[in-house]
Coordinates of C-alpha atoms in Angstrom, one line a residue:
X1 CA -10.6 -31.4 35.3
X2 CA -13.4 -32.0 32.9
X3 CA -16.1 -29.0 32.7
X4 CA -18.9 -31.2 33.7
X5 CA -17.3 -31.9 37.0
X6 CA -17.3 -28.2 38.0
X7 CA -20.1 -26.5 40.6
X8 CA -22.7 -26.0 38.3
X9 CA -22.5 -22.6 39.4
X10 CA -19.0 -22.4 37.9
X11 CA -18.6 -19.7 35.0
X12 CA -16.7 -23.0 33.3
X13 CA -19.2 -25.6 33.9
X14 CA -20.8 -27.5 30.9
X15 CA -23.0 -30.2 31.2
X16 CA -22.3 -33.6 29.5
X17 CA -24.5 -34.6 26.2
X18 CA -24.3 -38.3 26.5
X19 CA -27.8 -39.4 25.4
X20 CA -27.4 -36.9 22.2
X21 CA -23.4 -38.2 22.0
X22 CA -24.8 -41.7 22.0
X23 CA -27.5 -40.8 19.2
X24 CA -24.7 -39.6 17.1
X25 CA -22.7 -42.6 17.8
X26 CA -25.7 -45.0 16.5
X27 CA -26.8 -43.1 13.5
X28 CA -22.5 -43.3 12.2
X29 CA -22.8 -46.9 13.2
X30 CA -26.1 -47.4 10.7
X31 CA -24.7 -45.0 8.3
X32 CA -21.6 -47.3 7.9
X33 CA -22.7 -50.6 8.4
X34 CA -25.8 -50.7 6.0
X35 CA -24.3 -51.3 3.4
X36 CA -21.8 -53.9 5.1
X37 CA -24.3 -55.5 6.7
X38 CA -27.0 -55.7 3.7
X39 CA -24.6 -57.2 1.4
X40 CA -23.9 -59.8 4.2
X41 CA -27.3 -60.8 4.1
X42 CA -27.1 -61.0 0.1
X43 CA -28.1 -57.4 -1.2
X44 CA -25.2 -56.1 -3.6
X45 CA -25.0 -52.2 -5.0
X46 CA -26.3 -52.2 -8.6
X47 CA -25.0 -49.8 -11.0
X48 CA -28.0 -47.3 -12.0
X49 CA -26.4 -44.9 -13.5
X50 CA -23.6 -44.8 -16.2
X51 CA -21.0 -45.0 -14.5
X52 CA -18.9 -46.9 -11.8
X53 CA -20.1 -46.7 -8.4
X54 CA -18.5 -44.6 -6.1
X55 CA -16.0 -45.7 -3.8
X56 CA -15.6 -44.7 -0.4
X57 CA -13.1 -41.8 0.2
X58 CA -9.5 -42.0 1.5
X59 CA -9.5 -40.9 5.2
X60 CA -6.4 -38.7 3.7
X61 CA -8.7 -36.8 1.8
X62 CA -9.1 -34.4 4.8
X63 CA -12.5 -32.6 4.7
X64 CA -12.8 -34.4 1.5
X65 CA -13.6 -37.7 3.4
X66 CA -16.9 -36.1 4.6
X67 CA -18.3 -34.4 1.3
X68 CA -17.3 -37.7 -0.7
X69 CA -19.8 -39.2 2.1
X70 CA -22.8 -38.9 0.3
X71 CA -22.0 -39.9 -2.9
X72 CA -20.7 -43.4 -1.8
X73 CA -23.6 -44.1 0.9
X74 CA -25.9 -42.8 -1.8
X75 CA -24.3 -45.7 -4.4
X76 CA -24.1 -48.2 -2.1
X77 CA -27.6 -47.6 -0.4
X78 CA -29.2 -51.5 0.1
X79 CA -32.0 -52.1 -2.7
X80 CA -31.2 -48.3 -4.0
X81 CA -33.0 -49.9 -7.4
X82 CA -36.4 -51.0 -5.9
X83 CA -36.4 -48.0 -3.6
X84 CA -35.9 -46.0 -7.4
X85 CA -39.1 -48.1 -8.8
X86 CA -41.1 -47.7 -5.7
X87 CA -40.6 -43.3 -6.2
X88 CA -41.2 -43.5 -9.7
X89 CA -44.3 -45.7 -10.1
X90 CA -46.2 -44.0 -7.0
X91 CA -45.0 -40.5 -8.9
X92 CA -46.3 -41.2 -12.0
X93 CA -49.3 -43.3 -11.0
X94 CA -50.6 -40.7 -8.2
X95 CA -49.0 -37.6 -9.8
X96 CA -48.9 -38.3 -13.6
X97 CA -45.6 -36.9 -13.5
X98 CA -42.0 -38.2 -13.5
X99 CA -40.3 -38.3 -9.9
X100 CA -38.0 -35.6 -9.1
X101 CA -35.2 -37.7 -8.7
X102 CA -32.2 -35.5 -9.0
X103 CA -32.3 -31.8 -8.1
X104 CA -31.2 -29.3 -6.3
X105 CA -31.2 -25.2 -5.9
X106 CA -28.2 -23.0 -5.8
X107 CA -28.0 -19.0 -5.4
X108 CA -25.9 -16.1 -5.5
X109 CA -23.4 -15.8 -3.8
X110 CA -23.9 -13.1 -0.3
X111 CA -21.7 -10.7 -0.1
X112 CA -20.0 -6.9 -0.6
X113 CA -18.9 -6.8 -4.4
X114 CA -20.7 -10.2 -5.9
X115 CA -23.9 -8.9 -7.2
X116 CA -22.7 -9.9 -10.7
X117 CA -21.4 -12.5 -9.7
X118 CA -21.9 -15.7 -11.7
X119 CA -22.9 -18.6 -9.2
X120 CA -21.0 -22.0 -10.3
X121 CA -23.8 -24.5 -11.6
X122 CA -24.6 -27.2 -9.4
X123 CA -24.8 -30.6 -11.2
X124 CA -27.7 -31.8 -9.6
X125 CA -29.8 -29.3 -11.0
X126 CA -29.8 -31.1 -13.8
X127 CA -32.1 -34.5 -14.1
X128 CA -30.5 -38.1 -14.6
X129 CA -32.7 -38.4 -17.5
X130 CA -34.0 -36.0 -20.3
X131 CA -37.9 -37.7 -21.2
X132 CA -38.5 -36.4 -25.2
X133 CA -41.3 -36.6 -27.4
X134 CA -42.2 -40.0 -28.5
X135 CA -41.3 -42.0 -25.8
X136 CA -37.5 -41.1 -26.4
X137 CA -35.0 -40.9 -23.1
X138 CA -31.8 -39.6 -23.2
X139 CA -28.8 -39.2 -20.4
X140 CA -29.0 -36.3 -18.8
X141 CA -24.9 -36.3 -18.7
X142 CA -25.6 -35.6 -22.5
X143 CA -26.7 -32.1 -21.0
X144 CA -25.0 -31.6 -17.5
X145 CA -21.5 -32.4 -18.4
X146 CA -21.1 -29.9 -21.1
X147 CA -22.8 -27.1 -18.7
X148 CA -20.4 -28.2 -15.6
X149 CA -17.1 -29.1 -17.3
X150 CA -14.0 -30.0 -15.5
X151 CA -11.5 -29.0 -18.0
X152 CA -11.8 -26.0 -20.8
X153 CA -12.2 -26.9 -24.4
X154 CA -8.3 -26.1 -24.5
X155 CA -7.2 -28.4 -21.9
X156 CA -9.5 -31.3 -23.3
X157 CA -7.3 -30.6 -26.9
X158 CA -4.2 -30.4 -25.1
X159 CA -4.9 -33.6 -23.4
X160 CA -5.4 -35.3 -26.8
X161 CA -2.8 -33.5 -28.6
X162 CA -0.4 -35.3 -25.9
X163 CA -1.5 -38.9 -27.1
X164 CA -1.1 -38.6 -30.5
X165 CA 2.3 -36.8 -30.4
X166 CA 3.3 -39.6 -28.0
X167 CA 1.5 -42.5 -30.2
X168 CA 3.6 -41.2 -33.6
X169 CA 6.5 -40.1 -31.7
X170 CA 6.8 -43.9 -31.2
X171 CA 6.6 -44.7 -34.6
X172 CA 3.2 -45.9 -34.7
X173 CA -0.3 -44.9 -36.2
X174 CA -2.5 -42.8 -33.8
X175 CA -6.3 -42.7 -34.3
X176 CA -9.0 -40.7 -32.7
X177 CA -12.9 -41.2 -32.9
X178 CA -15.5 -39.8 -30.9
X179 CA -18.6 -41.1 -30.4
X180 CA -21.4 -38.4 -30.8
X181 CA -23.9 -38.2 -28.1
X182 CA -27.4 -39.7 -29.2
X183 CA -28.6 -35.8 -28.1
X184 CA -26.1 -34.7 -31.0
X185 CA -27.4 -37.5 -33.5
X186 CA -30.8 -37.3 -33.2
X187 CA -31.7 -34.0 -31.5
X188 CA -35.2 -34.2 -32.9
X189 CA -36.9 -36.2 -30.3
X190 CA -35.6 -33.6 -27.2
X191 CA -38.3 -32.1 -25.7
X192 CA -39.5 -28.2 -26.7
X193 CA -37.3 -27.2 -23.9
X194 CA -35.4 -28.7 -21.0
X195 CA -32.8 -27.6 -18.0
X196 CA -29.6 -26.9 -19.7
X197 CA -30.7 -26.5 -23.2
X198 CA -29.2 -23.1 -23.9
X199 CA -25.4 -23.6 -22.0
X200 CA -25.4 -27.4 -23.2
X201 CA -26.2 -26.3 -27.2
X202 CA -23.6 -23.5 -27.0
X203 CA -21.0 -26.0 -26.0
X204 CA -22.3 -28.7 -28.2
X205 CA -21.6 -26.2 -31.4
X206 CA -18.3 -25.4 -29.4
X207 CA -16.8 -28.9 -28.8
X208 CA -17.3 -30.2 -32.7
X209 CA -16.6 -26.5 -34.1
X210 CA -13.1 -26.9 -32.7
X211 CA -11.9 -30.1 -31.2
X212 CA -11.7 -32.4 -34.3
X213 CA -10.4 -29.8 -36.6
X214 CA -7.7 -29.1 -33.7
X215 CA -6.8 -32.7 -32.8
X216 CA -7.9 -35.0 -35.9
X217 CA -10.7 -36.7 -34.4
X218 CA -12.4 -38.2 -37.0
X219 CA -16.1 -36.9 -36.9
X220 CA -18.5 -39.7 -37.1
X221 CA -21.9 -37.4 -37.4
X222 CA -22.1 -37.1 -40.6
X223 CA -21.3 -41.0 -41.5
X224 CA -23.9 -42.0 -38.6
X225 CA -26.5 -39.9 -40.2
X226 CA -26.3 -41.1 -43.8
X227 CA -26.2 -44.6 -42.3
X228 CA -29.8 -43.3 -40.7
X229 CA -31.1 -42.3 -44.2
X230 CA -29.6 -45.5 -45.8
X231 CA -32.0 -47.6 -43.3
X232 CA -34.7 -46.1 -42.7
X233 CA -34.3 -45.8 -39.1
X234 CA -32.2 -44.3 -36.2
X235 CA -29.0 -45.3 -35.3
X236 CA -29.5 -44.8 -31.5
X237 CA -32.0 -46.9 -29.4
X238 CA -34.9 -44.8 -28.4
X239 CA -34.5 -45.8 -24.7
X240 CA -30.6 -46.4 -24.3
X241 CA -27.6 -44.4 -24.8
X242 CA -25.9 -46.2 -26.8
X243 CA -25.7 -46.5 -30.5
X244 CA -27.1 -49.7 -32.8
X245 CA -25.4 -52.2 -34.3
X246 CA -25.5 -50.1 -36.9
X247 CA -24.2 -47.3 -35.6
X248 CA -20.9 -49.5 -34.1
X249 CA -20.5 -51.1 -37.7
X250 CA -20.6 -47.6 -39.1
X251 CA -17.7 -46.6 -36.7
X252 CA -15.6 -50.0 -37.7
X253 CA -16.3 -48.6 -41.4
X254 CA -14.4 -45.4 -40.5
X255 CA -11.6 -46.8 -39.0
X256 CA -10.5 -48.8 -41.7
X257 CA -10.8 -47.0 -44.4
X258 CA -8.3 -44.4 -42.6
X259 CA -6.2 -47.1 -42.6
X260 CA -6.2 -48.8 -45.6
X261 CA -8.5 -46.4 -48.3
X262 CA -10.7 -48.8 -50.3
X263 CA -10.4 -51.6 -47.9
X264 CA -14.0 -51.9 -47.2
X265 CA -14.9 -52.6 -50.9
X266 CA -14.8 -56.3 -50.2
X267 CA -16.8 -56.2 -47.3
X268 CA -20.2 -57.6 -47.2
X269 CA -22.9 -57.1 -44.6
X270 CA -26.1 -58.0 -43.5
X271 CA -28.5 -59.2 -41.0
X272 CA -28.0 -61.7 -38.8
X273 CA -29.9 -62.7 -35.4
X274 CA -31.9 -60.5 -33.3
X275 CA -31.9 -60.4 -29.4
X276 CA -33.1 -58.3 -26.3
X277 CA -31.2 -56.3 -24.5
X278 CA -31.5 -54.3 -21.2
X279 CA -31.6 -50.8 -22.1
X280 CA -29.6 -48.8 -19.3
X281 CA -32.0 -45.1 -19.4
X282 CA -35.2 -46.7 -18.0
X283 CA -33.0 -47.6 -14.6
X284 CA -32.5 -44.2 -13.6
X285 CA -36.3 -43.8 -13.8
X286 CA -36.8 -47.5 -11.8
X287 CA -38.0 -49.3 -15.1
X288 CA -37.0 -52.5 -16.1
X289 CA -37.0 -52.5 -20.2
X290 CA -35.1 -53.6 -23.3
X291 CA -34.4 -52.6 -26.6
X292 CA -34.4 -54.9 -29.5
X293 CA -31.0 -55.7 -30.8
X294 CA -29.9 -56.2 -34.4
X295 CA -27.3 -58.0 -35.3
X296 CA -25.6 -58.6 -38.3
X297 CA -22.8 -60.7 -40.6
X298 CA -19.9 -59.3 -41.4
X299 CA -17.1 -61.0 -44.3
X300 CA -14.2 -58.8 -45.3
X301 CA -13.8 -60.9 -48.2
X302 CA -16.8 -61.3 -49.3
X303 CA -17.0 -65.1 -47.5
X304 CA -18.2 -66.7 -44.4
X305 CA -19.0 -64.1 -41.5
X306 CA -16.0 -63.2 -39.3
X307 CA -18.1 -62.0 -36.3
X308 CA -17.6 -63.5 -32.4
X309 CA -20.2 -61.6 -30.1
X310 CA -18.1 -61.1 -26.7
X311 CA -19.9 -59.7 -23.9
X312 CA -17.0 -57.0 -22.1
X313 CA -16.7 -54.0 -20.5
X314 CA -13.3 -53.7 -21.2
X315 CA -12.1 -53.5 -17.7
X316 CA -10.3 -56.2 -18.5
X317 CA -8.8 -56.0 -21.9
X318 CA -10.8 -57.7 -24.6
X319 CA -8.4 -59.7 -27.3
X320 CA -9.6 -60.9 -30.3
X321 CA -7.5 -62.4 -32.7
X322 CA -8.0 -64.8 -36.1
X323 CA -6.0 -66.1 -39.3
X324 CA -6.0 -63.0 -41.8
X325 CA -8.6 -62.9 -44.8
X326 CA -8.5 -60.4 -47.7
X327 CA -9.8 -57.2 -46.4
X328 CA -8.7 -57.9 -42.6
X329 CA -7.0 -54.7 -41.4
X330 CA -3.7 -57.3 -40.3
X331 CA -1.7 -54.9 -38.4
X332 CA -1.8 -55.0 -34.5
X333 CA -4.2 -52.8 -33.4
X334 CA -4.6 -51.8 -29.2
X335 CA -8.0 -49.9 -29.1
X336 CA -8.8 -47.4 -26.0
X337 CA -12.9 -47.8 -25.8
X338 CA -15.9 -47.6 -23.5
X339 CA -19.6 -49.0 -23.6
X340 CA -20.0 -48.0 -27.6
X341 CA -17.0 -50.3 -28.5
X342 CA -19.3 -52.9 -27.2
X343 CA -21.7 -52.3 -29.7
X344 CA -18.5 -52.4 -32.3
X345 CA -16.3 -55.4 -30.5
X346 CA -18.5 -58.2 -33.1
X347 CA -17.1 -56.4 -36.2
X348 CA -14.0 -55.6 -35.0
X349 CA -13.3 -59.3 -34.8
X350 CA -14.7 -59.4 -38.4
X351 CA -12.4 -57.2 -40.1
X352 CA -8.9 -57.5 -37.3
X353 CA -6.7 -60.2 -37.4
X354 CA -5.2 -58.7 -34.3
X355 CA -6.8 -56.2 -32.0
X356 CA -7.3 -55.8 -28.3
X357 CA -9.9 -53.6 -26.6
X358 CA -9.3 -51.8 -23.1
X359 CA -11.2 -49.0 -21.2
X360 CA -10.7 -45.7 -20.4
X361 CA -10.4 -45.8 -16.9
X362 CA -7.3 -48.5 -17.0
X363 CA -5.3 -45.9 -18.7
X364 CA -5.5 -43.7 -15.3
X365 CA -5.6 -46.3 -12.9
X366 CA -3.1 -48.8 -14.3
X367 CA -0.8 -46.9 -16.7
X368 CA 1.9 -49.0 -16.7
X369 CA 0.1 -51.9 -17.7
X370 CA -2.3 -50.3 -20.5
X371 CA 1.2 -48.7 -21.6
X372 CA 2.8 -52.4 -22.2
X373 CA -0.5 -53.0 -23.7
X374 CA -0.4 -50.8 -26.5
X375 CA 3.1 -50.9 -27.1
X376 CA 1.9 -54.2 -28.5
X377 CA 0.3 -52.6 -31.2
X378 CA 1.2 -50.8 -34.5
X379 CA -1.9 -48.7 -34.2
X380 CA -3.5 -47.4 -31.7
X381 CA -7.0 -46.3 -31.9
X382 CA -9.0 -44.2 -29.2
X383 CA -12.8 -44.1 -29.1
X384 CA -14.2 -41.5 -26.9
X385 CA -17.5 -40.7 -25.7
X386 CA -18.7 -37.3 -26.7
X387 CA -20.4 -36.5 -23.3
X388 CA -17.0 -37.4 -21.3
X389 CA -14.8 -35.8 -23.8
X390 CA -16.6 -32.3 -23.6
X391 CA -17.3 -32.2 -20.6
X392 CA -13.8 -33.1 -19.6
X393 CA -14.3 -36.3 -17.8
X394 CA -11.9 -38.4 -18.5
X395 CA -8.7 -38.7 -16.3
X396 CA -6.3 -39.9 -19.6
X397 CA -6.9 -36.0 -20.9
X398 CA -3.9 -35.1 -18.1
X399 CA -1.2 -35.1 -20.1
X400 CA 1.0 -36.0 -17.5
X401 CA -1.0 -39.6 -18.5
X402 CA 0.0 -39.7 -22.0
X403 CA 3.6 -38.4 -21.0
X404 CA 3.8 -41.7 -18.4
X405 CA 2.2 -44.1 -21.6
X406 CA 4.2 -42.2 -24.2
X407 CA 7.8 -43.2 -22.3
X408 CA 6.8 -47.0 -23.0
X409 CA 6.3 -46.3 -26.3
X410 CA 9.3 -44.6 -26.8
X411 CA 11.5 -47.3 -25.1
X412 CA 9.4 -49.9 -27.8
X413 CA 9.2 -48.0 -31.0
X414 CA 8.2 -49.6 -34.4
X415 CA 10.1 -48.7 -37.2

């Protein structure tokens, strides 16, 4: 018998909650079916952030399911970007202050013997974006992923170690190069003092004090900074994350000279077209803006320029492939590479008669196919982002990953 049916003088009796059952019911239905319904009606989920948007978590997550919630709704939340705009502009126009758009408080811990206690640092402490002195932006991740790491310095080295010992054990030539943050670059523009300065520094001086010494990363600051000098002007955009042309071309400089030593000395460089592009900081704050763009030839003999501009992300593997010149690096080369490979992909094309560009996150979620991918290769070449490396991001530092790549390899060796 069901409690509400007792006497409501029974000791057992307990009145039904329908109206507040039924309230629950509806606010599920409109917590799931906004975004359903908006993006039947045209609205899709842009990305603000960078990063992919979150998917919805697997029922079989357990309690999982529910904390993984927010994240996704958030995402997915119907015109999230003019809702963004609307915050900011009323912030700064009523306020003259940036919106508080990320936050959060945490606290010690409660409780008999944790008064010393160290409380775990909640990301969202930490703001999406860092606003510096004149008018530069920079990611927050820059800052909150090297104070909240998922994996120690150690692991992150371990996890690299694993790809290269699989990538030679193969019989081919293994490359590592990791892009510096633009916080690392050009630290000059931060602001006197921001949230995270102090753990974010310490791990900064940490992550290049040991990881390319211990893995042979090649470390790109000091090339990127002499490129700076040589120019006259940064090699980071003031308002986006990513690198210049300049800074991309500098990276493509690196590579081949590990290579092939003096392979660059045919090379000649120089501007080419200009054109706008949508700088990615300014959407976290609700801002539409771009950054100037500057392109340039590139002939590795000396010739006609060699460069192809090829919008990608690299989800899908980028393949670019031409008759070999003097000064083409001509062996197969399978490059691992996110967003500042984009910035790289025109000179790639330049100076590789045969090189294929794929992302990160298909080495985790399709290993088997990125494996038969770069056993097509002679050399394979990883470019990391700082920010995801440090801060122990990236699924392909398990080295049960390289392990599952690395058997491929083996069963395809070049000799």
């Amino acid at each position: 018998m069901h409690e509400a049916w007792l006497p409501r003088e029974h000791p057992l009796h307990r009145p039904r909650h329908g109206r507040r059952q039924l309230l629950a019911l509806i606010c599920a239905l409109a917590f799931f079916s906004a975004p359903v319904s908006s993006w039947l009606f045209g609205a899709r989920p842009e990305q603000l952030e960078n990063r992919p948007l979150a998917e919805l978590p697997s029922v079989t997550a357990d309690f999982g399911f529910f904390t993984g919630l927010s994240g996704w709704a958030t995402d997915h939340l119907p015109f999230r970007k003019a809702a963004v705009q609307a915050v900011s502009g009323i912030s700064r126009g009523v306020f003259g202050e940036p919106a508080p758009l990320a936050g959060g408080s945490h606290g010690s811990p409660v409780g008999a013997g944790q008064r010393d206690a160290k409380p775990p640092i909640d990301e969202s402490v930490f703001p999406p974006v860092i606003e510096g002195r004149d008018g530069w932006l920079y990611l927050g991740h820059d800052v909150s992923y090297r104070c909240v790491p998922t994996r120690t310095t150690d692991e992150v080295i371990a996890g690299l170690r694993a790809w290269r010992k699989v990538v030679e054990s193969s019989g081919r030539t293994f490359q590592l190069v990791i892009a510096p943050d633009k916080s690392t670059v050009h630290p000059e523009h931060l602001p006197e003092d921001y949230p995270g300065e102090d753990c974010s520094v310490a791990a900064r001086e940490e992550f290049w004090r040991e990881v390319p010494k211990a893995t042979g990363a090649i470390d790109l600051r000091g090339p990127l900074r002499r490129t700076a000098e040589r120019i006259g002007h940064p090699v980071y955009h003031d308002i986006d994350t990513h690198w210049t042309h300049e800074g991309g071309a500098t990276m493509v400089y690196q590579l081949a000279e590990r290579l092939s030593p003096g392979i660059t000395g045919t090379w000649e460089m120089r501007p080419s077209r200009q054109y706008p592009h949508s700088a990615d900081i300014p959407d976290l704050l609700g801002q539409d803006r771009e950054v100037q763009i500057q392109a340039y030839a590139l002939a590795p003999d000396g010739g006609e320029d060699g460069t192809r501009f090829k919008p990608s992300d690299f989800h899908e593997p980028l393949r670019l492939t031409s008759p070999p010149k003097p000064g083409m690096i001509t062996a197969p080369v399978r490059l691992v590479g996110d967003s500042f490979s984009q910035f790289a992909s025109p000179y790639f094309a330049a100076t590789h008669s045969d090189i294929t560009i794929t992302h990160p996150d298909n080495v985790a979620t399709n290993p088997q196919g990125t494996a038969n991918l770069l056993a097509e290769g002679e050399v394979i070449t990883f470019e990391l982002s700082e920010r995801f490396v440090a801060g122990g991001r990236y699924p392909l530092l398990e080295p049960e990953v390289a392990a599952q790549v690395g058997a491929v390899l083996a069963a395809h060796p070049v000799r």
